[in-house]
């Protein structure tokens, strides 16, 4: 989870005459998203099921290594009464989470659990869900009797806590497919018929050789978040084009990664400029809603015979509620060109990427 990416007071700069400062999204009172509510209900249901001591031992044993484990799989592998009772809840909750994230039923189970906090022999674990708000001051947890506990969010608990959240690796992989399908259906990913000469030789790309995202604190209650980029420009048909690029390796803040990953395929774009908006799925991203919001705004932008920066349009397309809790928006880079090389800091100062030119030769 990449946290601490506060957007209040965001200052964005761009090449002169190409873009104005992007608006500074403002944070408001804590919002409970649909996914938050499902996770909280699942945490309470799991806590109550742990009154079955045999089931409790199985769950604790499965989570003892600190790695996330799918909740549906836990129940399927147990014959205890506690697992049987909880199984009906988790099957329904998994379907609800998929719907809330704009994913189809084919994505399969998404809710998982992991064990955090100090291990104390003989102490029953509490169960909590991971708040989407990085600035939360308390984390609500439950015990097997249904009693509620308010755990401090600024330091790890001094007793074992089972955290319920979404498998963002799995959700993002499925979400990228939904995003691409809906963007293509809206005309924002038009198929390209490359000229025979270009197809015979290859094409230029911009490659990311290093990437770093800043952070100030990583709350104990946060799991991994998946980073993805929206690469935007004008396609060869003169319409706005949006391509998606995932960065599944980008797990830790203030750590530099060296992916040598292609970010922009210039053969898909009309102009020698493109923008990049970096986002993360913190568990609450609805990919279908994101695609529809992007299409509603970007389809109104027409080719004026010159490149138009699109970062602001993407930010404007996002519902205001997206800025209240989780940092879906991470960073943005304006006006990348085929000649862009070296290290560039993003518009809000939260991240840096190092670029080089890379020729992809045809086979």
Tab-separated table of C-alpha atoms in Angstrom:
chain	number	residue	atom	x	y	z
A	1	UNK	CA	0.000	0.000	0.000
A	2	UNK	CA	1.414	3.351	-1.045
A	3	UNK	CA	0.165	5.880	1.457
A	4	UNK	CA	0.735	9.459	2.486
A	5	UNK	CA	-0.029	10.770	-0.988
A	6	UNK	CA	-1.938	13.802	0.264
A	7	UNK	CA	-3.529	15.768	-2.531
A	8	UNK	CA	-4.641	18.887	-0.701
A	9	UNK	CA	-2.673	21.823	-2.025
A	10	UNK	CA	-1.585	19.873	-5.093
A	11	UNK	CA	0.495	22.059	-7.393
A	12	UNK	CA	0.829	20.937	-10.967
A	13	UNK	CA	3.146	22.367	-13.580
A	14	UNK	CA	3.363	21.669	-17.265
A	15	UNK	CA	5.124	22.895	-20.339
A	16	UNK	CA	4.316	26.570	-21.028
A	17	UNK	CA	1.204	27.035	-23.123
A	18	UNK	CA	0.225	23.373	-22.905
A	19	UNK	CA	-1.605	22.956	-19.605
A	20	UNK	CA	-2.838	24.836	-16.612
A	21	UNK	CA	-2.394	23.658	-13.067
A	22	UNK	CA	-4.548	20.655	-12.279
A	23	UNK	CA	-7.221	21.289	-9.654
A	24	UNK	CA	-6.350	20.336	-6.094
A	25	UNK	CA	-8.787	17.625	-4.994
A	26	UNK	CA	-10.058	18.316	-1.495
A	27	UNK	CA	-10.562	15.709	1.186
A	28	UNK	CA	-13.860	15.717	3.031
A	29	UNK	CA	-15.437	13.823	5.898
A	30	UNK	CA	-14.815	10.079	5.972
A	31	UNK	CA	-16.950	8.201	3.471
A	32	UNK	CA	-17.867	4.554	3.879
A	33	UNK	CA	-17.762	2.974	0.432
A	34	UNK	CA	-19.732	-0.070	-0.636
A	35	UNK	CA	-16.585	-2.190	-0.397
A	36	UNK	CA	-15.835	-0.815	3.095
A	37	UNK	CA	-19.284	-1.866	4.262
A	38	UNK	CA	-18.950	-5.359	2.817
A	39	UNK	CA	-15.515	-5.818	4.376
A	40	UNK	CA	-16.758	-4.630	7.773
A	41	UNK	CA	-19.742	-6.992	7.669
A	42	UNK	CA	-17.458	-9.849	6.692
A	43	UNK	CA	-15.048	-9.036	9.535
A	44	UNK	CA	-17.883	-9.117	12.076
A	45	UNK	CA	-19.269	-12.375	10.661
A	46	UNK	CA	-15.824	-13.999	10.716
A	47	UNK	CA	-15.267	-12.840	14.303
A	48	UNK	CA	-18.542	-14.400	15.448
A	49	UNK	CA	-17.687	-17.658	13.681
A	50	UNK	CA	-14.441	-17.884	15.661
A	51	UNK	CA	-16.497	-18.772	18.725
A	52	UNK	CA	-16.029	-22.287	17.357
A	53	UNK	CA	-12.578	-22.981	18.827
A	54	UNK	CA	-11.721	-25.717	16.329
A	55	UNK	CA	-12.415	-23.285	13.461
A	56	UNK	CA	-10.494	-20.549	15.254
A	57	UNK	CA	-7.417	-22.767	15.495
A	58	UNK	CA	-7.650	-23.622	11.804
A	59	UNK	CA	-7.935	-19.976	10.778
A	60	UNK	CA	-5.081	-18.855	13.032
A	61	UNK	CA	-2.902	-21.671	11.769
A	62	UNK	CA	-3.571	-20.832	8.124
A	63	UNK	CA	-2.708	-17.175	8.724
A	64	UNK	CA	0.276	-17.764	11.005
A	65	UNK	CA	2.845	-16.887	8.321
A	66	UNK	CA	1.405	-13.409	7.888
A	67	UNK	CA	0.467	-14.021	4.262
A	68	UNK	CA	-2.983	-13.230	2.924
A	69	UNK	CA	-5.297	-16.220	2.470
A	70	UNK	CA	-8.571	-16.316	0.546
A	71	UNK	CA	-11.539	-16.579	2.885
A	72	UNK	CA	-13.570	-18.762	0.537
A	73	UNK	CA	-10.710	-21.234	0.408
A	74	UNK	CA	-10.465	-21.306	4.198
A	75	UNK	CA	-14.104	-22.272	4.594
A	76	UNK	CA	-13.955	-24.837	1.783
A	77	UNK	CA	-11.131	-26.647	3.542
A	78	UNK	CA	-12.851	-26.962	6.895
A	79	UNK	CA	-15.594	-29.246	8.211
A	80	UNK	CA	-16.163	-27.230	11.397
A	81	UNK	CA	-19.480	-25.667	12.354
A	82	UNK	CA	-17.882	-22.209	12.402
A	83	UNK	CA	-16.664	-22.565	8.813
A	84	UNK	CA	-20.028	-23.861	7.691
A	85	UNK	CA	-21.848	-20.884	9.184
A	86	UNK	CA	-19.392	-18.349	7.832
A	87	UNK	CA	-19.310	-19.987	4.392
A	88	UNK	CA	-22.779	-18.717	3.450
A	89	UNK	CA	-21.789	-15.149	4.346
A	90	UNK	CA	-18.496	-15.129	2.453
A	91	UNK	CA	-20.034	-16.560	-0.732
A	92	UNK	CA	-22.542	-13.684	-0.815
A	93	UNK	CA	-19.963	-11.071	0.202
A	94	UNK	CA	-17.588	-12.094	-2.600
A	95	UNK	CA	-20.347	-11.560	-5.160
A	96	UNK	CA	-21.181	-8.168	-3.629
A	97	UNK	CA	-17.534	-7.030	-3.761
A	98	UNK	CA	-17.228	-8.019	-7.409
A	99	UNK	CA	-20.368	-6.002	-8.194
A	100	UNK	CA	-19.145	-3.009	-6.167
A	101	UNK	CA	-15.883	-2.989	-8.137
A	102	UNK	CA	-17.616	-3.258	-11.516
A	103	UNK	CA	-16.282	-6.781	-12.128
A	104	UNK	CA	-18.123	-9.809	-13.444
A	105	UNK	CA	-18.845	-12.988	-11.511
A	106	UNK	CA	-16.060	-14.728	-13.436
A	107	UNK	CA	-13.468	-12.903	-11.317
A	108	UNK	CA	-14.146	-15.398	-8.508
A	109	UNK	CA	-13.506	-14.881	-4.760
A	110	UNK	CA	-11.864	-11.569	-3.830
A	111	UNK	CA	-12.052	-11.275	-0.048
A	112	UNK	CA	-9.008	-12.397	1.889
A	113	UNK	CA	-7.578	-12.220	5.388
A	114	UNK	CA	-4.145	-11.802	6.958
A	115	UNK	CA	-2.848	-11.829	10.504
A	116	UNK	CA	-1.162	-8.726	11.942
A	117	UNK	CA	-0.242	-7.454	15.394
A	118	UNK	CA	1.672	-9.059	18.219
A	119	UNK	CA	1.340	-12.818	18.606
A	120	UNK	CA	0.104	-13.691	22.079
A	121	UNK	CA	-0.204	-17.378	22.961
A	122	UNK	CA	-3.708	-18.341	23.931
A	123	UNK	CA	-5.233	-14.953	23.076
A	124	UNK	CA	-8.198	-14.991	20.729
A	125	UNK	CA	-7.595	-12.814	17.680
A	126	UNK	CA	-9.801	-9.846	16.970
A	127	UNK	CA	-11.127	-9.380	13.433
A	128	UNK	CA	-11.160	-6.032	11.598
A	129	UNK	CA	-11.493	-4.723	8.059
A	130	UNK	CA	-8.925	-2.417	6.496
A	131	UNK	CA	-10.306	1.161	6.304
A	132	UNK	CA	-9.947	2.818	2.925
A	133	UNK	CA	-9.118	6.105	4.639
A	134	UNK	CA	-5.352	6.325	5.147
A	135	UNK	CA	-5.979	9.069	7.704
A	136	UNK	CA	-8.257	6.965	9.884
A	137	UNK	CA	-7.554	7.375	13.601
A	138	UNK	CA	-9.189	4.121	14.689
A	139	UNK	CA	-9.687	0.674	13.220
A	140	UNK	CA	-12.887	-1.046	14.324
A	141	UNK	CA	-12.431	-4.690	15.358
A	142	UNK	CA	-14.709	-7.415	16.727
A	143	UNK	CA	-14.350	-10.445	18.969
A	144	UNK	CA	-16.260	-13.736	18.841
A	145	UNK	CA	-18.920	-12.376	21.211
A	146	UNK	CA	-19.643	-9.452	18.894
A	147	UNK	CA	-17.991	-6.877	21.148
A	148	UNK	CA	-16.496	-3.853	19.348
A	149	UNK	CA	-12.962	-2.546	19.899
A	150	UNK	CA	-11.442	0.693	18.620
A	151	UNK	CA	-7.791	0.029	17.785
A	152	UNK	CA	-5.315	2.885	17.372
A	153	UNK	CA	-4.497	3.389	13.704
A	154	UNK	CA	-1.082	4.980	14.261
A	155	UNK	CA	0.666	1.889	15.607
A	156	UNK	CA	0.363	-1.871	15.268
A	157	UNK	CA	-1.890	-3.579	17.835
A	158	UNK	CA	-0.403	-5.392	20.817
A	159	UNK	CA	-2.576	-8.434	20.203
A	160	UNK	CA	-3.300	-10.587	17.131
A	161	UNK	CA	-5.757	-9.087	14.667
A	162	UNK	CA	-7.137	-10.716	11.541
A	163	UNK	CA	-7.590	-8.101	8.813
A	164	UNK	CA	-10.170	-8.593	6.067
A	165	UNK	CA	-9.597	-6.838	2.735
A	166	UNK	CA	-9.717	-7.290	-1.051
A	167	UNK	CA	-7.162	-9.231	-3.076
A	168	UNK	CA	-6.069	-6.217	-5.119
A	169	UNK	CA	-3.701	-8.264	-7.310
A	170	UNK	CA	-6.611	-10.327	-8.566
A	171	UNK	CA	-9.052	-7.405	-8.668
A	172	UNK	CA	-6.709	-5.181	-10.675
A	173	UNK	CA	-5.967	-7.877	-13.239
A	174	UNK	CA	-9.693	-8.362	-13.800
A	175	UNK	CA	-10.289	-4.615	-13.609
A	176	UNK	CA	-7.833	-3.858	-16.403
A	177	UNK	CA	-9.780	-6.195	-18.681
A	178	UNK	CA	-13.050	-4.447	-17.826
A	179	UNK	CA	-11.453	-1.031	-18.283
A	180	UNK	CA	-9.972	-1.932	-21.656
A	181	UNK	CA	-13.199	-3.521	-22.896
A	182	UNK	CA	-15.354	-0.553	-21.909
A	183	UNK	CA	-12.869	2.022	-23.204
A	184	UNK	CA	-12.717	0.155	-26.527
A	185	UNK	CA	-16.528	-0.032	-26.673
A	186	UNK	CA	-16.672	3.734	-26.086
A	187	UNK	CA	-14.190	4.375	-28.899
A	188	UNK	CA	-11.259	5.318	-26.656
A	189	UNK	CA	-9.103	2.367	-27.722
A	190	UNK	CA	-9.702	2.195	-31.442
A	191	UNK	CA	-7.940	-0.696	-33.209
A	192	UNK	CA	-4.950	0.372	-35.255
A	193	UNK	CA	-4.052	-0.829	-38.731
A	194	UNK	CA	-0.365	-0.035	-38.970
A	195	UNK	CA	1.036	0.944	-42.370
A	196	UNK	CA	2.869	-1.907	-44.039
A	197	UNK	CA	6.216	-0.096	-43.831
A	198	UNK	CA	5.872	0.529	-40.091
A	199	UNK	CA	4.720	-3.032	-39.475
A	200	UNK	CA	7.730	-4.331	-41.361
A	201	UNK	CA	10.270	-2.376	-39.366
A	202	UNK	CA	8.912	-1.786	-35.844
A	203	UNK	CA	7.986	1.230	-33.731
A	204	UNK	CA	9.348	3.658	-31.148
A	205	UNK	CA	8.284	3.469	-27.511
A	206	UNK	CA	8.962	5.299	-24.266
A	207	UNK	CA	10.273	2.894	-21.657
A	208	UNK	CA	10.329	3.263	-17.858
A	209	UNK	CA	13.768	2.270	-16.598
A	210	UNK	CA	13.203	3.419	-12.981
A	211	UNK	CA	10.202	4.503	-10.904
A	212	UNK	CA	9.791	5.723	-7.322
A	213	UNK	CA	6.750	6.916	-5.390
A	214	UNK	CA	7.147	8.892	-2.152
A	215	UNK	CA	5.434	8.170	1.141
A	216	UNK	CA	5.394	9.474	4.717
A	217	UNK	CA	3.783	6.582	6.599
A	218	UNK	CA	2.407	3.152	5.872
A	219	UNK	CA	-0.459	2.302	8.261
A	220	UNK	CA	-0.365	-1.162	9.752
A	221	UNK	CA	-3.910	-1.816	8.594
A	222	UNK	CA	-3.138	-1.424	4.895
A	223	UNK	CA	-2.297	-4.271	2.580
A	224	UNK	CA	-0.856	-4.136	-0.910
A	225	UNK	CA	-2.256	-1.688	-3.440
A	226	UNK	CA	-1.975	-2.216	-7.184
A	227	UNK	CA	-0.603	0.585	-9.335
A	228	UNK	CA	-1.777	1.185	-12.887
A	229	UNK	CA	-1.266	3.979	-15.427
A	230	UNK	CA	-3.661	5.616	-17.855
A	231	UNK	CA	-1.661	6.697	-20.924
A	232	UNK	CA	-3.609	9.269	-22.938
A	233	UNK	CA	-3.200	11.109	-26.207
A	234	UNK	CA	-4.866	11.372	-29.603
A	235	UNK	CA	-5.093	8.170	-31.603
A	236	UNK	CA	-4.432	7.886	-35.309
A	237	UNK	CA	-8.166	8.407	-35.890
A	238	UNK	CA	-7.947	11.848	-34.244
A	239	UNK	CA	-9.972	10.749	-31.198
A	240	UNK	CA	-8.742	10.670	-27.609
A	241	UNK	CA	-7.091	7.353	-26.834
A	242	UNK	CA	-6.554	5.773	-23.397
A	243	UNK	CA	-4.233	2.808	-22.871
A	244	UNK	CA	-3.664	1.015	-19.569
A	245	UNK	CA	-0.327	-0.131	-18.158
A	246	UNK	CA	-0.072	-2.045	-14.866
A	247	UNK	CA	2.866	-1.822	-12.454
A	248	UNK	CA	2.278	-4.816	-10.148
A	249	UNK	CA	5.840	-4.707	-8.823
A	250	UNK	CA	5.475	-1.205	-7.327
A	251	UNK	CA	4.700	-2.249	-3.741
A	252	UNK	CA	6.786	-0.099	-1.426
A	253	UNK	CA	7.038	3.658	-1.094
A	254	UNK	CA	10.422	5.391	-1.241
A	255	UNK	CA	11.883	2.400	-3.039
A	256	UNK	CA	13.201	2.599	-6.587
A	257	UNK	CA	12.199	-0.123	-9.018
A	258	UNK	CA	13.911	-0.799	-12.340
A	259	UNK	CA	11.284	-2.450	-14.556
A	260	UNK	CA	12.475	-1.588	-18.096
A	261	UNK	CA	8.770	-1.494	-18.929
A	262	UNK	CA	7.212	-0.045	-22.070
A	263	UNK	CA	4.877	2.789	-21.119
A	264	UNK	CA	3.954	4.478	-24.425
A	265	UNK	CA	3.674	2.815	-27.819
A	266	UNK	CA	4.048	5.788	-30.147
A	267	UNK	CA	2.721	3.925	-33.176
A	268	UNK	CA	-0.758	4.245	-31.615
A	269	UNK	CA	-0.730	8.052	-31.383
A	270	UNK	CA	-1.198	10.867	-33.889
A	271	UNK	CA	0.899	13.476	-32.085
A	272	UNK	CA	4.354	13.281	-30.591
A	273	UNK	CA	3.011	13.928	-27.077
A	274	UNK	CA	1.119	11.911	-24.459
A	275	UNK	CA	0.144	12.237	-20.785
A	276	UNK	CA	0.283	9.664	-18.004
A	277	UNK	CA	-1.944	9.461	-14.913
A	278	UNK	CA	-0.832	6.981	-12.248
A	279	UNK	CA	-3.544	5.463	-10.058
A	280	UNK	CA	-3.894	2.717	-7.504
A	281	UNK	CA	-6.607	0.260	-6.597
A	282	UNK	CA	-6.828	0.508	-2.831
A	283	UNK	CA	-9.655	-2.031	-2.789
A	284	UNK	CA	-12.476	0.369	-3.616
A	285	UNK	CA	-11.902	1.234	-7.271
A	286	UNK	CA	-14.925	0.515	-9.479
A	287	UNK	CA	-13.451	-0.123	-12.922
A	288	UNK	CA	-16.709	0.013	-14.807
A	289	UNK	CA	-17.544	3.395	-13.252
A	290	UNK	CA	-14.038	4.644	-14.014
A	291	UNK	CA	-14.371	3.698	-17.681
A	292	UNK	CA	-17.787	5.345	-17.977
A	293	UNK	CA	-16.573	8.512	-16.230
A	294	UNK	CA	-13.559	8.753	-18.527
A	295	UNK	CA	-15.663	8.191	-21.622
A	296	UNK	CA	-18.235	10.806	-20.603
A	297	UNK	CA	-15.562	13.522	-20.476
A	298	UNK	CA	-12.904	12.445	-22.953
A	299	UNK	CA	-15.335	11.816	-25.815
A	300	UNK	CA	-16.259	15.501	-25.715
A	301	UNK	CA	-12.663	16.521	-26.534
A	302	UNK	CA	-12.046	16.858	-30.249
A	303	UNK	CA	-8.844	17.054	-32.221
A	304	UNK	CA	-8.070	20.716	-32.886
A	305	UNK	CA	-5.101	19.978	-35.088
A	306	UNK	CA	-2.641	20.229	-32.184
A	307	UNK	CA	-1.927	18.244	-29.045
A	308	UNK	CA	-4.181	18.991	-26.036
A	309	UNK	CA	-3.029	17.880	-22.541
A	310	UNK	CA	-5.522	15.421	-21.045
A	311	UNK	CA	-4.465	15.021	-17.388
A	312	UNK	CA	-6.884	17.672	-16.159
A	313	UNK	CA	-9.730	16.106	-18.111
A	314	UNK	CA	-9.084	12.725	-16.499
A	315	UNK	CA	-8.943	14.260	-13.010
A	316	UNK	CA	-12.148	16.191	-13.698
A	317	UNK	CA	-13.840	12.984	-14.842
A	318	UNK	CA	-13.368	11.289	-11.497
A	319	UNK	CA	-16.305	11.569	-9.063
A	320	UNK	CA	-15.592	13.965	-6.191
A	321	UNK	CA	-16.155	11.133	-3.727
A	322	UNK	CA	-12.963	9.477	-4.993
A	323	UNK	CA	-10.936	12.204	-3.288
A	324	UNK	CA	-12.507	11.828	0.169
A	325	UNK	CA	-10.705	8.758	1.473
A	326	UNK	CA	-8.461	6.535	-0.565
A	327	UNK	CA	-5.738	7.950	-2.822
A	328	UNK	CA	-6.949	6.510	-6.137
A	329	UNK	CA	-4.953	9.243	-7.847
A	330	UNK	CA	-1.216	8.921	-7.265
A	331	UNK	CA	0.669	11.100	-9.749
A	332	UNK	CA	0.676	12.499	-13.283
A	333	UNK	CA	3.213	13.329	-15.978
A	334	UNK	CA	2.415	15.855	-18.688
A	335	UNK	CA	3.655	15.955	-22.259
A	336	UNK	CA	5.904	12.964	-22.695
A	337	UNK	CA	7.411	12.877	-26.184
A	338	UNK	CA	9.297	10.337	-28.256
A	339	UNK	CA	12.429	12.272	-27.364
A	340	UNK	CA	11.761	12.305	-23.592
A	341	UNK	CA	14.658	10.769	-21.686
A	342	UNK	CA	16.085	11.002	-18.194
A	343	UNK	CA	14.341	11.412	-14.829
A	344	UNK	CA	11.165	13.463	-14.542
A	345	UNK	CA	9.314	14.255	-11.324
A	346	UNK	CA	5.540	14.059	-11.560
A	347	UNK	CA	3.301	17.128	-11.452
A	348	UNK	CA	2.463	16.817	-7.738
A	349	UNK	CA	5.953	15.803	-6.618
A	350	UNK	CA	4.863	12.400	-5.325
A	351	UNK	CA	6.702	10.288	-7.842
A	352	UNK	CA	9.540	10.155	-10.327
A	353	UNK	CA	10.107	8.065	-13.413
A	354	UNK	CA	13.197	7.684	-15.555
A	355	UNK	CA	12.541	7.261	-19.276
A	356	UNK	CA	14.471	6.204	-22.314
A	357	UNK	CA	13.649	5.726	-25.999
A	358	UNK	CA	13.260	2.100	-27.037
A	359	UNK	CA	12.844	0.756	-30.546
A	360	UNK	CA	10.734	-2.391	-30.837
A	361	UNK	CA	11.786	-4.221	-33.952
A	362	UNK	CA	9.361	-6.295	-35.978
A	363	UNK	CA	10.047	-10.013	-36.164
